[in-house]
PDB file of C-alpha atoms and ligand atoms in Angstrom:
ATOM      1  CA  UNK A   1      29.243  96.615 162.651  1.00 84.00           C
ATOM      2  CA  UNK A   2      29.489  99.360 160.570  1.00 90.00           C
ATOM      3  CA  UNK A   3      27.934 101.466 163.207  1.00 93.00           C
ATOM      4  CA  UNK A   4      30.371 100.176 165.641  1.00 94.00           C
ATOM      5  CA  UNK A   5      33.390 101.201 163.783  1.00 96.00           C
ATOM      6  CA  UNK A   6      31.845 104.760 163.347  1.00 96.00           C
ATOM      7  CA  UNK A   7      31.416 105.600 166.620  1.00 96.00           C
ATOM      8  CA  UNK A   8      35.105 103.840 167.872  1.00 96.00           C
ATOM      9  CA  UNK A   9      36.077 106.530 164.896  1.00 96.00           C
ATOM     10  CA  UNK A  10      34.102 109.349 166.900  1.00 96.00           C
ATOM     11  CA  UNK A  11      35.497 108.694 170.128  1.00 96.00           C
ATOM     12  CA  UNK A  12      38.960 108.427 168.920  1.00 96.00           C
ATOM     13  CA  UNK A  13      38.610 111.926 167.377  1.00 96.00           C
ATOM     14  CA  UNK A  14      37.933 113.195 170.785  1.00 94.00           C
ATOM     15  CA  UNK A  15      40.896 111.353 172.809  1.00 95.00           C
ATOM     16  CA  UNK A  16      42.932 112.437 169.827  1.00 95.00           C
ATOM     17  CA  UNK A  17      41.910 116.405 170.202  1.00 92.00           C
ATOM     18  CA  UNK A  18      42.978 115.543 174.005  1.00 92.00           C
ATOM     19  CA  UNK A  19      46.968 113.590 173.615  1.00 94.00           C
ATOM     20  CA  UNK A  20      47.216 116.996 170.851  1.00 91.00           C
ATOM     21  CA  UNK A  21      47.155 118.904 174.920  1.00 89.00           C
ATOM     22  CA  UNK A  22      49.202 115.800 176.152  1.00 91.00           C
ATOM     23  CA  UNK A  23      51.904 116.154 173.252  1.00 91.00           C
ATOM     24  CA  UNK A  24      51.925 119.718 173.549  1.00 87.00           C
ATOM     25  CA  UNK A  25      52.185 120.373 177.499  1.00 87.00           C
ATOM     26  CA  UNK A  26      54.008 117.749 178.995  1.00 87.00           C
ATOM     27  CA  UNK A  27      57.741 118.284 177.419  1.00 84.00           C
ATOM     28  CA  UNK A  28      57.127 121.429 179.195  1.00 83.00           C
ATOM     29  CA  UNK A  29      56.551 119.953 182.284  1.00 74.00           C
ATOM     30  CA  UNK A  30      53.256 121.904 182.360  1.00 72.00           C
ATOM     31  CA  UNK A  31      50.323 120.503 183.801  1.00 76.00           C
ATOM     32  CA  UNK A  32      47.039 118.904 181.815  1.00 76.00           C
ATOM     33  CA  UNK A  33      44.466 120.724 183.822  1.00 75.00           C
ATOM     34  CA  UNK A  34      43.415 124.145 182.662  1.00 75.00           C
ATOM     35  CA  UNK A  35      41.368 125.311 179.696  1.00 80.00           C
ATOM     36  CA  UNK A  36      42.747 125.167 176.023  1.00 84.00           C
ATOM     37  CA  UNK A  37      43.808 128.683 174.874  1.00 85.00           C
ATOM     38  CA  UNK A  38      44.641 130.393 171.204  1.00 84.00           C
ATOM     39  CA  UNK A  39      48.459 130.576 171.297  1.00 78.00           C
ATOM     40  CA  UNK A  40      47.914 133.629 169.506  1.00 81.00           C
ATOM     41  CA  UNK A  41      45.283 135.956 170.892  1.00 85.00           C
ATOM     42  CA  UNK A  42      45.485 133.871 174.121  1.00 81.00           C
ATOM     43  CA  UNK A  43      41.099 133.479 174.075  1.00 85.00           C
ATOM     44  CA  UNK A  44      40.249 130.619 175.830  1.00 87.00           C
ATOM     45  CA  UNK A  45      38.598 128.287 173.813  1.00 87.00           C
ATOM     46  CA  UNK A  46      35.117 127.378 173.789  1.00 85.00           C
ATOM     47  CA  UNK A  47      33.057 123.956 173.550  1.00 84.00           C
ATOM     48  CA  UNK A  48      32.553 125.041 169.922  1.00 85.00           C
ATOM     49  CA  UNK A  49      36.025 125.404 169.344  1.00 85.00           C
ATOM     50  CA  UNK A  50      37.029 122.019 170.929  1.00 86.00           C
ATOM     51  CA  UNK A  51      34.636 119.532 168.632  1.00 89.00           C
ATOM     52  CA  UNK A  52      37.036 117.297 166.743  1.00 90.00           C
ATOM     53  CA  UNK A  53      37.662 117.665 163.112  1.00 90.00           C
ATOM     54  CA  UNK A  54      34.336 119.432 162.754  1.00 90.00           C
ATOM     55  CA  UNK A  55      35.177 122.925 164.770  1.00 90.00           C
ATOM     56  CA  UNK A  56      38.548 122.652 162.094  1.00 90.00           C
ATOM     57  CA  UNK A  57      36.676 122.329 159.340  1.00 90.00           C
ATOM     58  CA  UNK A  58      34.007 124.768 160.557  1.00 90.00           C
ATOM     59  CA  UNK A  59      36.537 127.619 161.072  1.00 89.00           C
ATOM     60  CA  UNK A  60      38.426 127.186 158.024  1.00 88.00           C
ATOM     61  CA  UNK A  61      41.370 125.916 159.936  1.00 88.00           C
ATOM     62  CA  UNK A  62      41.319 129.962 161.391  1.00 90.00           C
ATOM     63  CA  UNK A  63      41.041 130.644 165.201  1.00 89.00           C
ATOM     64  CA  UNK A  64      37.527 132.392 165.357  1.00 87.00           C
ATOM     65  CA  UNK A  65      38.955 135.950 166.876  1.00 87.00           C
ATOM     66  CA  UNK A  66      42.025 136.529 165.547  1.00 88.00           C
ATOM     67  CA  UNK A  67      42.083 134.411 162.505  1.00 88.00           C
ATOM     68  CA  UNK A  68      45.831 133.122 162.987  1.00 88.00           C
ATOM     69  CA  UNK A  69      46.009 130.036 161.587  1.00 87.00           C
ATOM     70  CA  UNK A  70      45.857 126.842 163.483  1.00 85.00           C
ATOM     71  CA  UNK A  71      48.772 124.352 162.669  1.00 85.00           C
ATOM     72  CA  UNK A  72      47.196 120.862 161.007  1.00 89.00           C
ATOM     73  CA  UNK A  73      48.645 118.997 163.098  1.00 87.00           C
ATOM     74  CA  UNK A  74      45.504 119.275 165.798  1.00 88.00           C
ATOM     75  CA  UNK A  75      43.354 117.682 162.494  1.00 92.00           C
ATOM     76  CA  UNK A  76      45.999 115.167 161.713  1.00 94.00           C
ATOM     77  CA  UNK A  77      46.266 114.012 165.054  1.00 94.00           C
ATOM     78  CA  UNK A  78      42.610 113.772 165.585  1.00 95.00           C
ATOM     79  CA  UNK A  79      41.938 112.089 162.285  1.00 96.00           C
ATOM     80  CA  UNK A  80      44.627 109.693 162.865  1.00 97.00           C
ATOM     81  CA  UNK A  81      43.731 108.812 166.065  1.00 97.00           C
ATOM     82  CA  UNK A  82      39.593 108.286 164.749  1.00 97.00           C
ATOM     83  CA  UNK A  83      41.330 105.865 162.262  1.00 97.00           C
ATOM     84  CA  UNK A  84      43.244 104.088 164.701  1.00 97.00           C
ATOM     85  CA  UNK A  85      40.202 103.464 167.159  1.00 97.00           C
ATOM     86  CA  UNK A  86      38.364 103.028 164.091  1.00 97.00           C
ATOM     87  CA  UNK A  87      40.632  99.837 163.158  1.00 96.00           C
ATOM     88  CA  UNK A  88      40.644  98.468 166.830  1.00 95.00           C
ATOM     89  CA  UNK A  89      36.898  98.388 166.791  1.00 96.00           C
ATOM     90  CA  UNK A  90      37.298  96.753 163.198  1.00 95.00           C
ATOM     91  CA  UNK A  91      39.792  93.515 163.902  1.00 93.00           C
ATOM     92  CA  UNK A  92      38.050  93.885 167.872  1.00 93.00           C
ATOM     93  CA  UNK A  93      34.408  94.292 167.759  1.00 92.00           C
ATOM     94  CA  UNK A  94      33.551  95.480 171.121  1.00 89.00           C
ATOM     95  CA  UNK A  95      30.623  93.243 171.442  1.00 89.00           C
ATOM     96  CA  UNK A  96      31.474  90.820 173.943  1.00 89.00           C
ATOM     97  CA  UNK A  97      33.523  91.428 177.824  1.00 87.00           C
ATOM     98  CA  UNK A  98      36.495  89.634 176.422  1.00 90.00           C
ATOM     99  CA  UNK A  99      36.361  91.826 173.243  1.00 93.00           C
ATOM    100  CA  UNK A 100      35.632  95.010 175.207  1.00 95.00           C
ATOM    101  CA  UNK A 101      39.049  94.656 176.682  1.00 95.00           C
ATOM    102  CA  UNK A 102      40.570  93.549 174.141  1.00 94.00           C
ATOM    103  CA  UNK A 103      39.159  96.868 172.247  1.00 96.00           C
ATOM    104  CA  UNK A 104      40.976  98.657 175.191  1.00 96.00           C
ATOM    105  CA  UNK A 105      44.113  97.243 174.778  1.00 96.00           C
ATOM    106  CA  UNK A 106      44.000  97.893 171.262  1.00 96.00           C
ATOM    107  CA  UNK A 107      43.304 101.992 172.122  1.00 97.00           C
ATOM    108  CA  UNK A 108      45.740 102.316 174.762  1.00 97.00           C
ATOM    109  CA  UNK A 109      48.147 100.770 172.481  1.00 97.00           C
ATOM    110  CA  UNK A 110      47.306 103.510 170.128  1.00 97.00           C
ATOM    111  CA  UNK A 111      47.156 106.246 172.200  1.00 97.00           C
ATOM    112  CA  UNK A 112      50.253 105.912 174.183  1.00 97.00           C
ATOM    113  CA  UNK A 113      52.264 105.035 171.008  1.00 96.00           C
ATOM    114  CA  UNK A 114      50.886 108.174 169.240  1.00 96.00           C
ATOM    115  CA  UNK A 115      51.926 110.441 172.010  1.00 96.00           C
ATOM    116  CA  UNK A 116      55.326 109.083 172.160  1.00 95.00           C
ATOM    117  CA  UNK A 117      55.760 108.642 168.231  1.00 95.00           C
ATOM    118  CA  UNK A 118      54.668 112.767 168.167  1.00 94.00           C
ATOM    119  CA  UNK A 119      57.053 114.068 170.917  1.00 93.00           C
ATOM    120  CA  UNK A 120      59.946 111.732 170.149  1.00 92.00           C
ATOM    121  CA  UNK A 121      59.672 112.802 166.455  1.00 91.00           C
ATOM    122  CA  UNK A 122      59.869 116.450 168.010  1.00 89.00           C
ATOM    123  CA  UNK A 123      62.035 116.542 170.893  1.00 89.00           C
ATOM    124  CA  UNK A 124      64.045 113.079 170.720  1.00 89.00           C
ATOM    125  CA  UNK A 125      62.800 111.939 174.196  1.00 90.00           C
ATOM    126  CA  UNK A 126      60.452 109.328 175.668  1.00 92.00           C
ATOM    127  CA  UNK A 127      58.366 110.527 178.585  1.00 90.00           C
ATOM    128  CA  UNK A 128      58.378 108.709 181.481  1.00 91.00           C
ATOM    129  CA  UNK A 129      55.188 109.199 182.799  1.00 92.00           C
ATOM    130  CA  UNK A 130      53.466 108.080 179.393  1.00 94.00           C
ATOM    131  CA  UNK A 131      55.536 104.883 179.223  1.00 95.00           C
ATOM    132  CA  UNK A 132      54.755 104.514 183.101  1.00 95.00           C
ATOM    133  CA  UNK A 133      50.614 105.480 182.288  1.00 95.00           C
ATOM    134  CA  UNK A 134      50.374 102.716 179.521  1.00 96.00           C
ATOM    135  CA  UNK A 135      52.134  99.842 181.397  1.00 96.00           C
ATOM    136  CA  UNK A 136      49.948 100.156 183.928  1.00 97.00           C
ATOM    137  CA  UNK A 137      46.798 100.244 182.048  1.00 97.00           C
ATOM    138  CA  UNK A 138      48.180  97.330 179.540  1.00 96.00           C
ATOM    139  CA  UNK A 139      48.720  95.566 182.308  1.00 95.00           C
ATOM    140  CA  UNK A 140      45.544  96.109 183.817  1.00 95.00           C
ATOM    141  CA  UNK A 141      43.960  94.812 180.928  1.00 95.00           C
ATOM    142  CA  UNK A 142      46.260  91.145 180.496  1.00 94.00           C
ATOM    143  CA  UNK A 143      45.100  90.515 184.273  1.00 92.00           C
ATOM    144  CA  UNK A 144      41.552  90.657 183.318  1.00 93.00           C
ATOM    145  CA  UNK A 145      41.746  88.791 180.047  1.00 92.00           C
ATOM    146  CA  UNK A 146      43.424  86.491 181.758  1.00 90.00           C
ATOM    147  CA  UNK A 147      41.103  86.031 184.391  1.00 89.00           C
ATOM    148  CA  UNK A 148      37.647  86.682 181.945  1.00 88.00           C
ATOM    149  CA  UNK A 149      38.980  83.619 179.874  1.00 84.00           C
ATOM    150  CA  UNK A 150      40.080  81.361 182.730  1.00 80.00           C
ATOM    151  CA  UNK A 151      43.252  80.584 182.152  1.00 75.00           C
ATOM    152  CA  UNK A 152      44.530  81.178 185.324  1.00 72.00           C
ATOM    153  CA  UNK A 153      46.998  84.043 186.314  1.00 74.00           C
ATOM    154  CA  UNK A 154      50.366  83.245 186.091  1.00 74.00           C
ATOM    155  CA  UNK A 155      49.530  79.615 184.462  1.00 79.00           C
ATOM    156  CA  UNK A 156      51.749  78.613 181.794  1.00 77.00           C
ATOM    157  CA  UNK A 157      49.974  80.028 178.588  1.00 78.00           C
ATOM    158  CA  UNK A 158      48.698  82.745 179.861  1.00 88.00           C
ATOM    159  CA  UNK A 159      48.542  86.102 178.905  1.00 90.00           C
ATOM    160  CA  UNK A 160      50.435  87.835 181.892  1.00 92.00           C
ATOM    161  CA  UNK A 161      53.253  85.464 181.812  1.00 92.00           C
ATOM    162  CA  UNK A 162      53.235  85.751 177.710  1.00 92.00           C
ATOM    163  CA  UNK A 163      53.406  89.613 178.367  1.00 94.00           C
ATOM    164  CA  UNK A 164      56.335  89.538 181.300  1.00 94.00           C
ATOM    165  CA  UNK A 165      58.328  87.036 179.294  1.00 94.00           C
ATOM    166  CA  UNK A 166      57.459  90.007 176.515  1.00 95.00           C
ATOM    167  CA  UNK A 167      59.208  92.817 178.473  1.00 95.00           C
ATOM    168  CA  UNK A 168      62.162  90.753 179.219  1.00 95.00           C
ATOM    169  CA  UNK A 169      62.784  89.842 175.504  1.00 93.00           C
ATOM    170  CA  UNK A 170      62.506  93.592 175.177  1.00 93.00           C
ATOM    171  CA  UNK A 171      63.909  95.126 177.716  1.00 95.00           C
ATOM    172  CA  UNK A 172      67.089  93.122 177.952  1.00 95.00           C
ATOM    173  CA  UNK A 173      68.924  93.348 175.109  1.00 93.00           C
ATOM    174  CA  UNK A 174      67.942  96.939 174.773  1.00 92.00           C
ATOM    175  CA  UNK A 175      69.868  96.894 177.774  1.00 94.00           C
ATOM    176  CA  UNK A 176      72.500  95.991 176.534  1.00 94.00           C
ATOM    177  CA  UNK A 177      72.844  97.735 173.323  1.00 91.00           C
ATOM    178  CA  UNK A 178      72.537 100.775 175.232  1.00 91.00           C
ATOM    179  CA  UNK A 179      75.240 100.229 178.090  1.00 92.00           C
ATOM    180  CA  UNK A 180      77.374  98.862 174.910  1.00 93.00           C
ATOM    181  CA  UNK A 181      77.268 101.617 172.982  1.00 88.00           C
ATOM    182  CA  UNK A 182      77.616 104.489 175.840  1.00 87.00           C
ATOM    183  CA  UNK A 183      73.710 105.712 174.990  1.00 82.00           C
ATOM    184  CA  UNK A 184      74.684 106.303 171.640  1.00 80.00           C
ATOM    185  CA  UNK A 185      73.015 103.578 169.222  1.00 79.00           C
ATOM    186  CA  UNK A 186      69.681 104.471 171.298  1.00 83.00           C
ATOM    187  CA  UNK A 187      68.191 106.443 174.227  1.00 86.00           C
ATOM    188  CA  UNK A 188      67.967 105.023 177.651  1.00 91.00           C
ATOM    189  CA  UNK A 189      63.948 106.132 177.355  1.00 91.00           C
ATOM    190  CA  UNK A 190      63.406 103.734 174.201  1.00 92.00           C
ATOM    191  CA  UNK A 191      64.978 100.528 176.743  1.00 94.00           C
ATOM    192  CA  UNK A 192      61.802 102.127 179.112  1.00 95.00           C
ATOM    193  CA  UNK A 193      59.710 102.214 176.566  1.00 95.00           C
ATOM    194  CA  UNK A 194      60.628  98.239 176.248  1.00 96.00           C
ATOM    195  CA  UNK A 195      58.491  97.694 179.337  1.00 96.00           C
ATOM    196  CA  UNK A 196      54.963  99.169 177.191  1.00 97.00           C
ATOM    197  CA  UNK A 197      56.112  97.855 173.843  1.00 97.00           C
ATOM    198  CA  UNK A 198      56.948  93.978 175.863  1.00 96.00           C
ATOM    199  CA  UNK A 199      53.998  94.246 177.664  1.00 96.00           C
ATOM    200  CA  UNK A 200      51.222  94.971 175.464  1.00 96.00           C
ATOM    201  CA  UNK A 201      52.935  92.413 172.328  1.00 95.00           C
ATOM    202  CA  UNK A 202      53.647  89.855 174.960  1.00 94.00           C
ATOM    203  CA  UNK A 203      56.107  86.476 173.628  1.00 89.00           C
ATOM    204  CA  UNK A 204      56.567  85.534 170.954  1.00 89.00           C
ATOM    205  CA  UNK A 205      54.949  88.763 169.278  1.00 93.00           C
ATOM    206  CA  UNK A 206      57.564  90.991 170.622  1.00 95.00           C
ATOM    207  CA  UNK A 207      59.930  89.618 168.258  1.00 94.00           C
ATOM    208  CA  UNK A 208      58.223  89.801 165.046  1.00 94.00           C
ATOM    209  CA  UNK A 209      57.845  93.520 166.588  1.00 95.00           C
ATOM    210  CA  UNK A 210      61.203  93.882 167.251  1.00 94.00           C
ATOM    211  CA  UNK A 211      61.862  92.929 163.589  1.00 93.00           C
ATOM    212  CA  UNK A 212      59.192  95.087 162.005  1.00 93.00           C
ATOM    213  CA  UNK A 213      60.549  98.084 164.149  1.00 94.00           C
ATOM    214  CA  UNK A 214      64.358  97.383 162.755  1.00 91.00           C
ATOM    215  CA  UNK A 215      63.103  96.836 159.429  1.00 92.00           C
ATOM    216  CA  UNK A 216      61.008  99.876 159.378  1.00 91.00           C
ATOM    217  CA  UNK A 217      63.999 102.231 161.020  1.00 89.00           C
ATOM    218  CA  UNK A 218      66.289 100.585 158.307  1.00 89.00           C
ATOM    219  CA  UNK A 219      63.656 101.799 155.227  1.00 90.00           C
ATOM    220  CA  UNK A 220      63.837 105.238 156.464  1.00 86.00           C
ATOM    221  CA  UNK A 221      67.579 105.758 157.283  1.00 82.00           C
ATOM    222  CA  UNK A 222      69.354 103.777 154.368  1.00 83.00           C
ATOM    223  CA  UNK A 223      68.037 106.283 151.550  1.00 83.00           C
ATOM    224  CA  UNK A 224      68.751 109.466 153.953  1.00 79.00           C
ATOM    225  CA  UNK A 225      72.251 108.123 154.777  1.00 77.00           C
ATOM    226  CA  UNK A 226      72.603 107.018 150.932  1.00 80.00           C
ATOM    227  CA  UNK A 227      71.027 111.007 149.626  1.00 78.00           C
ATOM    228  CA  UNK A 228      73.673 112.731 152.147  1.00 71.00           C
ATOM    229  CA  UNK A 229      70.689 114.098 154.321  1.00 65.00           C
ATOM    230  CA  UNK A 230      71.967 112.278 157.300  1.00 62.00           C
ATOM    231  CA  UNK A 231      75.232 110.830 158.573  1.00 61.00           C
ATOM    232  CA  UNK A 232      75.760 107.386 160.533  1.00 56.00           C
ATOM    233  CA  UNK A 233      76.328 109.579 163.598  1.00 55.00           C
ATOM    234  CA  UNK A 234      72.937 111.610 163.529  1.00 61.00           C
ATOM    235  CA  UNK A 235      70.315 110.923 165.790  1.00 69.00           C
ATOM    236  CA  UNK A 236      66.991 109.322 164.730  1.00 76.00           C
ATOM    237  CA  UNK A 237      64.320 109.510 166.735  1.00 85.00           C
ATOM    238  CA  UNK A 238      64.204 105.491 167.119  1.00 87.00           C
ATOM    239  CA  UNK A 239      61.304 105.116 169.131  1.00 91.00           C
ATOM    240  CA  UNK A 240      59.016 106.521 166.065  1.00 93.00           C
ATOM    241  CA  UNK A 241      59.983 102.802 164.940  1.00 94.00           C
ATOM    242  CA  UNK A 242      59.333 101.519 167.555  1.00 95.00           C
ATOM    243  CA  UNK A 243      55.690 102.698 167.740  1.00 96.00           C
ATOM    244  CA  UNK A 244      55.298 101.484 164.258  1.00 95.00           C
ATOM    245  CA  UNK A 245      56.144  98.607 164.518  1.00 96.00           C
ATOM    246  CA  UNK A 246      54.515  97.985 167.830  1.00 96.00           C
ATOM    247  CA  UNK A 247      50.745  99.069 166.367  1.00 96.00           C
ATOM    248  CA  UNK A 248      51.379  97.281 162.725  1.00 94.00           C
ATOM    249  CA  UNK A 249      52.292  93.979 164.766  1.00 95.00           C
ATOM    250  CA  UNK A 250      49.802  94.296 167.571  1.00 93.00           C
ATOM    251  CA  UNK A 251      47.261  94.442 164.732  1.00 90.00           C
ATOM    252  CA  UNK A 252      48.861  92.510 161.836  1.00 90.00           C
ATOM    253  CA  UNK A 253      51.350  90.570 163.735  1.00 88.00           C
ATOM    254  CA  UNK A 254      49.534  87.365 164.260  1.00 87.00           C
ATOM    255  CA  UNK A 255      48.371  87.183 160.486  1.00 88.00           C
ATOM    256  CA  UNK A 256      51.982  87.896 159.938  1.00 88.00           C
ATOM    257  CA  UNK A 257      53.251  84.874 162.426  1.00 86.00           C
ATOM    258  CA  UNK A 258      51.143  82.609 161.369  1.00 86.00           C
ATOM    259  CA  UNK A 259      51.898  82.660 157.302  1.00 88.00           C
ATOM    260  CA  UNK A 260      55.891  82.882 158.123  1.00 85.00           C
ATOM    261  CA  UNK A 261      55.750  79.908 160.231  1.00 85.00           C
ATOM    262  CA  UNK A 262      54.180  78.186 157.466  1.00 88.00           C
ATOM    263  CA  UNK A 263      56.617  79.554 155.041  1.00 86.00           C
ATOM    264  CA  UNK A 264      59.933  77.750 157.114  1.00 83.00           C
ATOM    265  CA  UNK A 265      57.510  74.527 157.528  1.00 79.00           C
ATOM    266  CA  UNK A 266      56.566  74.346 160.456  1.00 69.00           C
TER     267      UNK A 266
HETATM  268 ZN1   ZN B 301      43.439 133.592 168.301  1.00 93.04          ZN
END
């Protein structure tokens, strides 16, 4: 087990080294293909400069030639994205088909909503083709857990109907908040990003996302608008809540569910 959670750690260093490229191209509109290069000296990196967290560590955070520093958000990124995999593998043990996809699910979920959580945080804007790139994939995934278990696509407890009814629930009154409020309350990319976050939590998680999301956005803006650092007008990047609550429920949600059901009696 152990074992298991080291090496979903290991890989998730390495996709993390690679959505650092994806967060740092793709606002530009540049392409992912092509080697990684020193933004300073412009050397093209080699496989001994592209090992996760050790090749960092190694170089004393320094590119090897011309000793600029490298910004820690390459480690960060890589670390968090070990720890994320890490905890998939932990509340998923890959051991099993059903878990293996499951697993999957789990990273996707994790990698997608790191991407977006990193350039929305920097740029205020969704990207399409991420939101797009993760649908698919979740989706991918319901149909064959769905399948695997033998419930029946499109039966009435099913994943793949839980996870449309999901995007609806999401999508919708997004919707409508933004077409209410002119664009202003949020983007039109965080009603997209309704489709991944629906999807993936599927009903009647989506809600208890939902909530953690508002909650969560709510924590952060009430002391800023209270200390003067921001007004009621500013833009927050809203769908860094939105990933937050979307991995914290996707992991935690059904513990979460289950013990506030309880709570109201049912
Ligand atoms: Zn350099």
């Amino acid at each position: 087990m152990a074992l298991i959670v080291f090496l979903a750690f290991l890989l998730g260093t390495f996709i993390g080294s690679f959505l650092n490229v994806v967060t740092q191209r793709l606002p530009k509109c540049a392409t992912l293909g092509g080697r990684s290069a020193c933004a300073n000296c412009g050397r093209v990196l080699g496989l001994l400069d592209l090992i996760p967290v050790i090749s960092f560590i190694a170089l004393g955070g320094k590119c090897r030639t011309c000793k600029v520093e490298i910004h820690w958000r390459y480690l960060a990124m890589e670390l968090v994205c070990g720890g994320l995999f890490a905890m998939s593998a932990w509340l998923y043990p890959p051991l099993d088909g059903l878990l293996v996809v499951k697993f999957l699910l789990s990273a996707i979920v994790c990698s997608v909503g790191l991407v977006t959580f990193v350039v929305d945080f920097e740029h205020f804007i969704i990207l399409d083709r991420v939101t797009v790139v993760g649908s698919v994939l979740a989706f991918i995934c319901v149909i064959v857990l769905d399948t695997m278990s033998g419930q029946g696509l499109f039966s009435r407890a099913s994943l793949s109907v839980r996870a449309l009814l999901g995007v609806a629930c999401g999508m919708v009154p997004f919707f409508i908040l933004w077409f209410v409020s002119g664009g202003k309350w949020l983007g039109f990319g965080d009603v997209k990003y309704m489709l991944f976050f629906g999807l993936t939590l599927g009903y009647p998680l989506v809600i208890v996302g939902l909530l953690f999301s508002f909650w969560l956005g709510a924590l952060v803006s009430l002391p800023l608008l209270v200390l003067g650092r921001k007004q009621l007008t500013s833009r927050l990047p809203f769908g860094t809540f939105l990933v937050l609550g979307q991995i914290t429920t996707l992991m935690y949600g059904p513990v979460f569910l289950h013990w506030y059901l309880r709570l109201i009696g049912f």
